[in-house]
mmCIF file with all atom_site columns, C-alpha atoms and ligand atoms in Angstrom:
data_model
loop_
_atom_site.group_PDB
_atom_site.id
_atom_site.type_symbol
_atom_site.label_atom_id
_atom_site.label_alt_id
_atom_site.label_comp_id
_atom_site.label_asym_id
_atom_site.label_entity_id
_atom_site.label_seq_id
_atom_site.pdbx_PDB_ins_code
_atom_site.Cartn_x
_atom_site.Cartn_y
_atom_site.Cartn_z
_atom_site.occupancy
_atom_site.B_iso_or_equiv
_atom_site.pdbx_formal_charge
_atom_site.auth_seq_id
_atom_site.auth_comp_id
_atom_site.auth_asym_id
_atom_site.auth_atom_id
_atom_site.pdbx_PDB_model_num
ATOM   1   C CA . MET A 1 1   ? -8.967  6.697   17.627  1.00 63.00 ? 151 MET A CA 1
ATOM   2   C CA . THR A 1 2   ? -6.199  8.591   15.319  1.00 70.00 ? 152 THR A CA 1
ATOM   3   C CA . LYS A 1 3   ? -6.155  11.726  13.400  1.00 77.00 ? 153 LYS A CA 1
ATOM   4   C CA . GLY A 1 4   ? -5.501  12.277  10.117  1.00 95.00 ? 154 GLY A CA 1
ATOM   5   C CA . HIS A 1 5   ? -5.710  9.284   7.307   1.00 98.00 ? 155 HIS A CA 1
ATOM   6   C CA . VAL A 1 6   ? -4.539  5.484   8.158   1.00 98.00 ? 156 VAL A CA 1
ATOM   7   C CA . PHE A 1 7   ? -2.423  4.484   5.034   1.00 98.00 ? 157 PHE A CA 1
ATOM   8   C CA . LEU A 1 8   ? -1.686  0.759   5.441   1.00 98.00 ? 158 LEU A CA 1
ATOM   9   C CA . VAL A 1 9   ? 1.805   0.009   3.806   1.00 98.00 ? 159 VAL A CA 1
ATOM   10  C CA . GLY A 1 10  ? 3.110   -3.435  2.777   1.00 98.00 ? 160 GLY A CA 1
ATOM   11  C CA . PHE A 1 11  ? 4.357   -5.717  -0.258  1.00 97.00 ? 161 PHE A CA 1
ATOM   12  C CA . MET A 1 12  ? 1.900   -6.701  -2.694  1.00 95.00 ? 162 MET A CA 1
ATOM   13  C CA . GLY A 1 13  ? -0.320  -9.387  -1.685  1.00 94.00 ? 163 GLY A CA 1
ATOM   14  C CA . SER A 1 14  ? -0.538  -8.168  2.079   1.00 96.00 ? 164 SER A CA 1
ATOM   15  C CA . GLY A 1 15  ? -4.162  -7.740  2.032   1.00 96.00 ? 165 GLY A CA 1
ATOM   16  C CA . LYS A 1 16  ? -3.455  -3.917  1.612   1.00 98.00 ? 166 LYS A CA 1
ATOM   17  C CA . SER A 1 17  ? -6.859  -3.302  -0.312  1.00 97.00 ? 167 SER A CA 1
ATOM   18  C CA . THR A 1 18  ? -9.384  -5.888  1.116   1.00 98.00 ? 168 THR A CA 1
ATOM   19  C CA . VAL A 1 19  ? -8.017  -4.852  4.552   1.00 98.00 ? 169 VAL A CA 1
ATOM   20  C CA . ALA A 1 20  ? -8.587  -1.011  3.915   1.00 98.00 ? 170 ALA A CA 1
ATOM   21  C CA . ARG A 1 21  ? -12.252 -1.507  3.031   1.00 98.00 ? 171 ARG A CA 1
ATOM   22  C CA . LEU A 1 22  ? -12.942 -3.862  5.996   1.00 98.00 ? 172 LEU A CA 1
ATOM   23  C CA . VAL A 1 23  ? -11.334 -1.400  8.375   1.00 98.00 ? 173 VAL A CA 1
ATOM   24  C CA . ALA A 1 24  ? -13.083 1.941   7.005   1.00 98.00 ? 174 ALA A CA 1
ATOM   25  C CA . ALA A 1 25  ? -16.691 0.034   7.186   1.00 97.00 ? 175 ALA A CA 1
ATOM   26  C CA . ALA A 1 26  ? -15.260 -1.208  11.081  1.00 96.00 ? 176 ALA A CA 1
ATOM   27  C CA . ILE A 1 27  ? -14.242 2.962   11.883  1.00 95.00 ? 177 ILE A CA 1
ATOM   28  C CA . GLY A 1 28  ? -16.475 4.632   9.792   1.00 95.00 ? 178 GLY A CA 1
ATOM   29  C CA . ARG A 1 29  ? -14.315 6.178   7.232   1.00 96.00 ? 179 ARG A CA 1
ATOM   30  C CA . PRO A 1 30  ? -14.252 6.356   3.560   1.00 97.00 ? 180 PRO A CA 1
ATOM   31  C CA . SER A 1 31  ? -11.818 4.056   1.979   1.00 98.00 ? 181 SER A CA 1
ATOM   32  C CA . VAL A 1 32  ? -9.130  5.281   -0.902  1.00 98.00 ? 182 VAL A CA 1
ATOM   33  C CA . ASP A 1 33  ? -6.810  2.920   -2.682  1.00 98.00 ? 183 ASP A CA 1
ATOM   34  C CA . LEU A 1 34  ? -3.526  4.388   -4.457  1.00 98.00 ? 184 LEU A CA 1
ATOM   35  C CA . ASP A 1 35  ? -3.402  2.378   -6.861  1.00 98.00 ? 185 ASP A CA 1
ATOM   36  C CA . ASP A 1 36  ? -6.919  2.900   -8.097  1.00 98.00 ? 186 ASP A CA 1
ATOM   37  C CA . MET A 1 37  ? -6.233  6.747   -7.860  1.00 98.00 ? 187 MET A CA 1
ATOM   38  C CA . VAL A 1 38  ? -3.209  6.458   -10.462 1.00 98.00 ? 188 VAL A CA 1
ATOM   39  C CA . GLU A 1 39  ? -5.931  4.206   -12.826 1.00 98.00 ? 189 GLU A CA 1
ATOM   40  C CA . GLN A 1 40  ? -8.251  6.559   -12.664 1.00 97.00 ? 190 GLN A CA 1
ATOM   41  C CA . ARG A 1 41  ? -5.808  9.618   -12.968 1.00 96.00 ? 191 ARG A CA 1
ATOM   42  C CA . SER A 1 42  ? -4.129  8.209   -15.945 1.00 96.00 ? 192 SER A CA 1
ATOM   43  C CA . GLY A 1 43  ? -7.163  5.726   -17.739 1.00 97.00 ? 193 GLY A CA 1
ATOM   44  C CA . ARG A 1 44  ? -5.046  3.149   -17.952 1.00 97.00 ? 194 ARG A CA 1
ATOM   45  C CA . PRO A 1 45  ? -4.298  -0.336  -15.786 1.00 97.00 ? 195 PRO A CA 1
ATOM   46  C CA . ILE A 1 46  ? -0.977  -0.133  -13.465 1.00 96.00 ? 196 ILE A CA 1
ATOM   47  C CA . PRO A 1 47  ? 0.767   -2.526  -16.157 1.00 95.00 ? 197 PRO A CA 1
ATOM   48  C CA . GLU A 1 48  ? -0.146  -0.633  -18.929 1.00 96.00 ? 198 GLU A CA 1
ATOM   49  C CA . ILE A 1 49  ? 1.651   2.577   -17.386 1.00 97.00 ? 199 ILE A CA 1
ATOM   50  C CA . PHE A 1 50  ? 4.848   0.393   -16.678 1.00 96.00 ? 200 PHE A CA 1
ATOM   51  C CA . ALA A 1 51  ? 4.671   -0.703  -20.565 1.00 95.00 ? 201 ALA A CA 1
ATOM   52  C CA . GLU A 1 52  ? 4.052   2.541   -22.198 1.00 96.00 ? 202 GLU A CA 1
ATOM   53  C CA . ASP A 1 53  ? 5.753   4.910   -19.979 1.00 96.00 ? 203 ASP A CA 1
ATOM   54  C CA . GLY A 1 54  ? 7.939   3.234   -17.531 1.00 96.00 ? 204 GLY A CA 1
ATOM   55  C CA . GLU A 1 55  ? 8.154   2.505   -13.780 1.00 95.00 ? 205 GLU A CA 1
ATOM   56  C CA . GLU A 1 56  ? 9.533   6.224   -12.994 1.00 97.00 ? 206 GLU A CA 1
ATOM   57  C CA . ALA A 1 57  ? 6.158   7.364   -14.467 1.00 97.00 ? 207 ALA A CA 1
ATOM   58  C CA . PHE A 1 58  ? 4.098   5.336   -12.371 1.00 98.00 ? 208 PHE A CA 1
ATOM   59  C CA . ARG A 1 59  ? 6.093   6.439   -9.333  1.00 98.00 ? 209 ARG A CA 1
ATOM   60  C CA . ASP A 1 60  ? 5.523   10.200  -10.325 1.00 98.00 ? 210 ASP A CA 1
ATOM   61  C CA . ALA A 1 61  ? 1.765   9.395   -10.702 1.00 98.00 ? 211 ALA A CA 1
ATOM   62  C CA . GLU A 1 62  ? 1.772   7.633   -7.414  1.00 98.00 ? 212 GLU A CA 1
ATOM   63  C CA . THR A 1 63  ? 3.277   10.505  -5.663  1.00 98.00 ? 213 THR A CA 1
ATOM   64  C CA . GLN A 1 64  ? 0.801   13.054  -7.117  1.00 98.00 ? 214 GLN A CA 1
ATOM   65  C CA . ALA A 1 65  ? -2.069  10.949  -6.089  1.00 98.00 ? 215 ALA A CA 1
ATOM   66  C CA . LEU A 1 66  ? -0.386  10.581  -2.400  1.00 98.00 ? 216 LEU A CA 1
ATOM   67  C CA . LEU A 1 67  ? 0.142   14.306  -2.488  1.00 98.00 ? 217 LEU A CA 1
ATOM   68  C CA . SER A 1 68  ? -3.604  14.937  -3.695  1.00 97.00 ? 218 SER A CA 1
ATOM   69  C CA . LEU A 1 69  ? -4.700  12.846  -0.549  1.00 97.00 ? 219 LEU A CA 1
ATOM   70  C CA . SER A 1 70  ? -4.430  16.085  1.738   1.00 94.00 ? 220 SER A CA 1
ATOM   71  C CA . GLU A 1 71  ? -7.492  17.712  0.291   1.00 90.00 ? 221 GLU A CA 1
ATOM   72  C CA . ARG A 1 72  ? -9.755  14.881  1.138   1.00 94.00 ? 222 ARG A CA 1
ATOM   73  C CA . PRO A 1 73  ? -11.570 13.644  4.690   1.00 95.00 ? 223 PRO A CA 1
ATOM   74  C CA . SER A 1 74  ? -9.775  10.890  7.531   1.00 97.00 ? 224 SER A CA 1
ATOM   75  C CA . SER A 1 75  ? -9.633  7.809   5.102   1.00 98.00 ? 225 SER A CA 1
ATOM   76  C CA . VAL A 1 76  ? -8.408  4.520   5.501   1.00 98.00 ? 226 VAL A CA 1
ATOM   77  C CA . VAL A 1 77  ? -5.882  4.457   2.544   1.00 98.00 ? 227 VAL A CA 1
ATOM   78  C CA . ALA A 1 78  ? -4.230  1.656   0.696   1.00 98.00 ? 228 ALA A CA 1
ATOM   79  C CA . CYS A 1 79  ? -0.989  2.404   -0.579  1.00 98.00 ? 229 CYS A CA 1
ATOM   80  C CA . GLY A 1 80  ? 0.458   0.464   -3.692  1.00 98.00 ? 230 GLY A CA 1
ATOM   81  C CA . GLY A 1 81  ? 3.710   -1.575  -2.292  1.00 97.00 ? 231 GLY A CA 1
ATOM   82  C CA . GLY A 1 82  ? 6.311   0.729   -3.587  1.00 97.00 ? 232 GLY A CA 1
ATOM   83  C CA . VAL A 1 83  ? 4.791   3.697   -1.972  1.00 98.00 ? 233 VAL A CA 1
ATOM   84  C CA . VAL A 1 84  ? 7.772   3.866   0.545   1.00 98.00 ? 234 VAL A CA 1
ATOM   85  C CA . LEU A 1 85  ? 10.509  3.704   -2.108  1.00 97.00 ? 235 LEU A CA 1
ATOM   86  C CA . ARG A 1 86  ? 10.321  7.654   -2.392  1.00 98.00 ? 236 ARG A CA 1
ATOM   87  C CA . PRO A 1 87  ? 11.665  9.247   0.826   1.00 98.00 ? 237 PRO A CA 1
ATOM   88  C CA . GLU A 1 88  ? 9.340   12.214  -0.592  1.00 98.00 ? 238 GLU A CA 1
ATOM   89  C CA . ASN A 1 89  ? 6.264   9.462   -0.009  1.00 98.00 ? 239 ASN A CA 1
ATOM   90  C CA . ARG A 1 90  ? 7.771   8.549   3.518   1.00 98.00 ? 240 ARG A CA 1
ATOM   91  C CA . ALA A 1 91  ? 8.209   12.110  4.750   1.00 98.00 ? 241 ALA A CA 1
ATOM   92  C CA . ALA A 1 92  ? 4.178   12.606  3.144   1.00 98.00 ? 242 ALA A CA 1
ATOM   93  C CA . LEU A 1 93  ? 2.804   9.585   4.944   1.00 98.00 ? 243 LEU A CA 1
ATOM   94  C CA . ARG A 1 94  ? 3.901   10.296  8.450   1.00 97.00 ? 244 ARG A CA 1
ATOM   95  C CA . ARG A 1 95  ? 2.869   13.933  8.007   1.00 97.00 ? 245 ARG A CA 1
ATOM   96  C CA . MET A 1 96  ? -0.043  13.189  6.811   1.00 97.00 ? 246 MET A CA 1
ATOM   97  C CA . GLY A 1 97  ? -1.495  10.114  9.267   1.00 97.00 ? 247 GLY A CA 1
ATOM   98  C CA . THR A 1 98  ? -0.839  7.047   10.963  1.00 97.00 ? 248 THR A CA 1
ATOM   99  C CA . VAL A 1 99  ? 0.865   4.201   9.261   1.00 98.00 ? 249 VAL A CA 1
ATOM   100 C CA . VAL A 1 100 ? -0.227  0.227   9.546   1.00 98.00 ? 250 VAL A CA 1
ATOM   101 C CA . PHE A 1 101 ? 2.718   -2.186  8.178   1.00 98.00 ? 251 PHE A CA 1
ATOM   102 C CA . LEU A 1 102 ? 1.082   -5.246  7.024   1.00 98.00 ? 252 LEU A CA 1
ATOM   103 C CA . SER A 1 103 ? 4.079   -7.907  7.149   1.00 98.00 ? 253 SER A CA 1
ATOM   104 C CA . VAL A 1 104 ? 3.829   -10.697 4.971   1.00 97.00 ? 254 VAL A CA 1
ATOM   105 C CA . SER A 1 105 ? 6.624   -13.688 3.659   1.00 96.00 ? 255 SER A CA 1
ATOM   106 C CA . ALA A 1 106 ? 7.308   -13.487 -0.189  1.00 94.00 ? 256 ALA A CA 1
ATOM   107 C CA . ALA A 1 107 ? 5.782   -17.141 0.119   1.00 93.00 ? 257 ALA A CA 1
ATOM   108 C CA . GLU A 1 108 ? 2.419   -16.209 1.142   1.00 95.00 ? 258 GLU A CA 1
ATOM   109 C CA . ALA A 1 109 ? 2.190   -13.069 -0.841  1.00 95.00 ? 259 ALA A CA 1
ATOM   110 C CA . LEU A 1 110 ? 3.293   -15.188 -3.924  1.00 93.00 ? 260 LEU A CA 1
ATOM   111 C CA . ALA A 1 111 ? 0.166   -17.793 -3.080  1.00 93.00 ? 261 ALA A CA 1
ATOM   112 C CA . ARG A 1 112 ? -1.966  -14.977 -2.334  1.00 93.00 ? 262 ARG A CA 1
ATOM   113 C CA . ILE A 1 113 ? -1.714  -12.819 -5.692  1.00 93.00 ? 263 ILE A CA 1
ATOM   114 C CA . GLY A 1 114 ? -1.718  -16.233 -7.812  1.00 91.00 ? 264 GLY A CA 1
ATOM   115 C CA . ASP A 1 115 ? -2.084  -14.798 -11.369 1.00 90.00 ? 265 ASP A CA 1
ATOM   116 C CA . VAL A 1 116 ? 0.942   -12.271 -10.925 1.00 89.00 ? 266 VAL A CA 1
ATOM   117 C CA . SER A 1 117 ? -0.213  -10.616 -15.101 1.00 89.00 ? 267 SER A CA 1
ATOM   118 C CA . THR A 1 118 ? -1.210  -7.548  -12.818 1.00 89.00 ? 268 THR A CA 1
ATOM   119 C CA . ARG A 1 119 ? 2.086   -7.160  -11.135 1.00 92.00 ? 269 ARG A CA 1
ATOM   120 C CA . PRO A 1 120 ? 4.748   -5.945  -13.368 1.00 91.00 ? 270 PRO A CA 1
ATOM   121 C CA . LEU A 1 121 ? 7.356   -6.374  -11.168 1.00 92.00 ? 271 LEU A CA 1
ATOM   122 C CA . LEU A 1 122 ? 6.562   -9.653  -10.132 1.00 91.00 ? 272 LEU A CA 1
ATOM   123 C CA . SER A 1 123 ? 5.445   -10.779 -13.923 1.00 88.00 ? 273 SER A CA 1
ATOM   124 C CA . GLY A 1 124 ? 8.895   -11.051 -15.738 1.00 80.00 ? 274 GLY A CA 1
ATOM   125 C CA . ALA A 1 125 ? 11.307  -14.159 -15.852 1.00 73.00 ? 275 ALA A CA 1
ATOM   126 C CA . GLY A 1 126 ? 11.757  -15.242 -11.729 1.00 75.00 ? 276 GLY A CA 1
ATOM   127 C CA . GLY A 1 127 ? 8.773   -13.945 -10.310 1.00 73.00 ? 277 GLY A CA 1
ATOM   128 C CA . SER A 1 128 ? 9.513   -15.732 -6.994  1.00 79.00 ? 278 SER A CA 1
ATOM   129 C CA . LEU A 1 129 ? 13.284  -14.936 -6.707  1.00 81.00 ? 279 LEU A CA 1
ATOM   130 C CA . ALA A 1 130 ? 11.808  -11.134 -7.946  1.00 88.00 ? 280 ALA A CA 1
ATOM   131 C CA . ALA A 1 131 ? 9.506   -10.802 -4.638  1.00 91.00 ? 281 ALA A CA 1
ATOM   132 C CA . THR A 1 132 ? 12.273  -12.656 -2.071  1.00 93.00 ? 282 THR A CA 1
ATOM   133 C CA . ALA A 1 133 ? 14.847  -10.184 -3.457  1.00 93.00 ? 283 ALA A CA 1
ATOM   134 C CA . LEU A 1 134 ? 12.040  -6.878  -3.443  1.00 94.00 ? 284 LEU A CA 1
ATOM   135 C CA . LEU A 1 135 ? 10.604  -7.850  -0.219  1.00 95.00 ? 285 LEU A CA 1
ATOM   136 C CA . ALA A 1 136 ? 14.062  -7.879  1.714   1.00 95.00 ? 286 ALA A CA 1
ATOM   137 C CA . ALA A 1 137 ? 14.979  -4.354  -0.193  1.00 95.00 ? 287 ALA A CA 1
ATOM   138 C CA . ARG A 1 138 ? 11.731  -3.059  0.941   1.00 97.00 ? 288 ARG A CA 1
ATOM   139 C CA . GLU A 1 139 ? 11.263  -4.393  4.670   1.00 97.00 ? 289 GLU A CA 1
ATOM   140 C CA . GLY A 1 140 ? 13.423  -1.862  6.427   1.00 98.00 ? 290 GLY A CA 1
ATOM   141 C CA . LEU A 1 141 ? 11.434  1.449   4.566   1.00 98.00 ? 291 LEU A CA 1
ATOM   142 C CA . TYR A 1 142 ? 8.053   -0.692  5.641   1.00 98.00 ? 292 TYR A CA 1
ATOM   143 C CA . ARG A 1 143 ? 9.286   -0.557  9.541   1.00 98.00 ? 293 ARG A CA 1
ATOM   144 C CA . SER A 1 144 ? 10.925  2.659   9.041   1.00 98.00 ? 294 SER A CA 1
ATOM   145 C CA . VAL A 1 145 ? 7.533   4.503   8.305   1.00 98.00 ? 295 VAL A CA 1
ATOM   146 C CA . ALA A 1 146 ? 5.173   2.438   10.792  1.00 98.00 ? 296 ALA A CA 1
ATOM   147 C CA . ASP A 1 147 ? 3.349   3.310   13.828  1.00 97.00 ? 297 ASP A CA 1
ATOM   148 C CA . ILE A 1 148 ? 1.789   -0.079  13.660  1.00 98.00 ? 298 ILE A CA 1
ATOM   149 C CA . VAL A 1 149 ? 2.884   -3.574  12.112  1.00 98.00 ? 299 VAL A CA 1
ATOM   150 C CA . VAL A 1 150 ? 0.680   -6.083  11.955  1.00 98.00 ? 300 VAL A CA 1
ATOM   151 C CA . ASP A 1 151 ? 2.032   -10.151 10.843  1.00 98.00 ? 301 ASP A CA 1
ATOM   152 C CA . THR A 1 152 ? -0.660  -11.099 8.615   1.00 97.00 ? 302 THR A CA 1
ATOM   153 C CA . GLU A 1 153 ? 0.791   -14.521 7.980   1.00 96.00 ? 303 GLU A CA 1
ATOM   154 C CA . GLY A 1 154 ? -1.650  -16.986 8.091   1.00 95.00 ? 304 GLY A CA 1
ATOM   155 C CA . LYS A 1 155 ? -4.417  -15.038 8.743   1.00 97.00 ? 305 LYS A CA 1
ATOM   156 C CA . THR A 1 156 ? -7.677  -14.053 6.814   1.00 97.00 ? 306 THR A CA 1
ATOM   157 C CA . PRO A 1 157 ? -8.322  -10.564 6.032   1.00 97.00 ? 307 PRO A CA 1
ATOM   158 C CA . ASP A 1 158 ? -11.301 -9.898  8.503   1.00 98.00 ? 308 ASP A CA 1
ATOM   159 C CA . GLU A 1 159 ? -8.725  -11.211 11.589  1.00 98.00 ? 309 GLU A CA 1
ATOM   160 C CA . VAL A 1 160 ? -6.163  -8.860  9.980   1.00 98.00 ? 310 VAL A CA 1
ATOM   161 C CA . ALA A 1 161 ? -8.218  -5.992  10.018  1.00 98.00 ? 311 ALA A CA 1
ATOM   162 C CA . GLU A 1 162 ? -9.651  -6.642  13.539  1.00 98.00 ? 312 GLU A CA 1
ATOM   163 C CA . ALA A 1 163 ? -5.864  -6.803  14.515  1.00 98.00 ? 313 ALA A CA 1
ATOM   164 C CA . VAL A 1 164 ? -5.592  -3.008  12.955  1.00 98.00 ? 314 VAL A CA 1
ATOM   165 C CA . SER A 1 165 ? -9.033  -1.776  14.253  1.00 97.00 ? 315 SER A CA 1
ATOM   166 C CA . ALA A 1 166 ? -7.912  -2.779  17.877  1.00 96.00 ? 316 ALA A CA 1
ATOM   167 C CA . ALA A 1 167 ? -4.319  -1.286  17.330  1.00 97.00 ? 317 ALA A CA 1
ATOM   168 C CA . LEU A 1 168 ? -5.919  2.342   16.310  1.00 96.00 ? 318 LEU A CA 1
ATOM   169 C CA . GLU A 1 169 ? -8.192  2.415   19.000  1.00 91.00 ? 319 GLU A CA 1
ATOM   170 C CA . GLY A 1 170 ? -5.000  2.209   21.647  1.00 86.00 ? 320 GLY A CA 1
ATOM   171 C CA . ALA A 1 171 ? -3.009  4.719   19.365  1.00 80.00 ? 321 ALA A CA 1
ATOM   172 C CA . SER A 1 172 ? -3.350  8.589   20.430  1.00 59.00 ? 322 SER A CA 1
HETATM 173 C C1 . LIG B 2 .   ? 3.956   -2.320  -6.525  1.00 68.41 ? 560 LIG B C1 1
HETATM 174 C C2 . LIG B 2 .   ? 2.903   -2.733  -6.415  1.00 68.41 ? 560 LIG B C2 1
HETATM 175 C C3 . LIG B 2 .   ? 1.073   -2.294  -6.718  1.00 68.41 ? 560 LIG B C3 1
HETATM 176 C C4 . LIG B 2 .   ? 1.365   -1.605  -7.580  1.00 68.41 ? 560 LIG B C4 1
HETATM 177 C C5 . LIG B 2 .   ? 2.457   -1.595  -8.691  1.00 68.41 ? 560 LIG B C5 1
HETATM 178 C C6 . LIG B 2 .   ? 3.788   -1.512  -8.108  1.00 68.41 ? 560 LIG B C6 1
HETATM 179 C C7 . LIG B 2 .   ? 5.068   -1.933  -5.839  1.00 68.41 ? 560 LIG B C7 1
HETATM 180 O O1 . LIG B 2 .   ? 0.525   -2.217  -6.082  1.00 68.41 ? 560 LIG B O1 1
HETATM 181 O O2 . LIG B 2 .   ? 1.310   -0.431  -7.245  1.00 68.41 ? 560 LIG B O2 1
HETATM 182 O O3 . LIG B 2 .   ? 2.297   -2.730  -9.547  1.00 68.41 ? 560 LIG B O3 1
HETATM 183 O O4 . LIG B 2 .   ? 6.277   -1.460  -6.730  1.00 68.41 ? 560 LIG B O4 1
HETATM 184 O O5 . LIG B 2 .   ? 5.587   -3.281  -4.851  1.00 68.41 ? 560 LIG B O5 1
HETATM 185 P P1 . LIG B 2 .   ? 0.138   -3.327  -4.603  1.00 68.41 ? 560 LIG B P1 1
HETATM 186 O O6 . LIG B 2 .   ? 0.865   -3.333  -3.730  1.00 68.41 ? 560 LIG B O6 1
HETATM 187 O O7 . LIG B 2 .   ? -1.171  -3.238  -4.365  1.00 68.41 ? 560 LIG B O7 1
HETATM 188 O O8 . LIG B 2 .   ? -0.132  -4.425  -5.638  1.00 68.41 ? 560 LIG B O8 1
#
């Protein structure tokens, strides 16, 4: 089993939060959700942080939450979909553990999310176009930080979690 944290990265709707809980239970580690940490620290839901302070302020809070994980015991961490945007975050992910990219198509991600009102980057007009463009812009970043890639298309969270746990077993 790998040392350090296990970070799950990928697009909104790729199943990171659910899969993080399942993998954490399977390998006996705590599960942490970076979006939850940001919300707890700021005392507001993410759409409110975006609306009141803007995306950059959210990104600052996300980076702070990520860096604070160096103080925590090895956990399975569900990251927000945009964590890979900042080079500083990409370096931190690689430094602090093993990175697993959960890949998904924009169409399946949108179908899984359903109500996009909790996702400020998708909730404006043209949500499905936004999803396709955002995913295309980020795909390379997800792959650039990943030690392990698991395709989640058409799979249940349990199936994805099993694939992640098996890949972690095989990782050094
Ligand atoms: C974001 C993804 C969200 C959340 C915020 C921004 C993004 O997390 O961090 O709305 O830029 O992709 P999830 O991927 O958990 O939905």
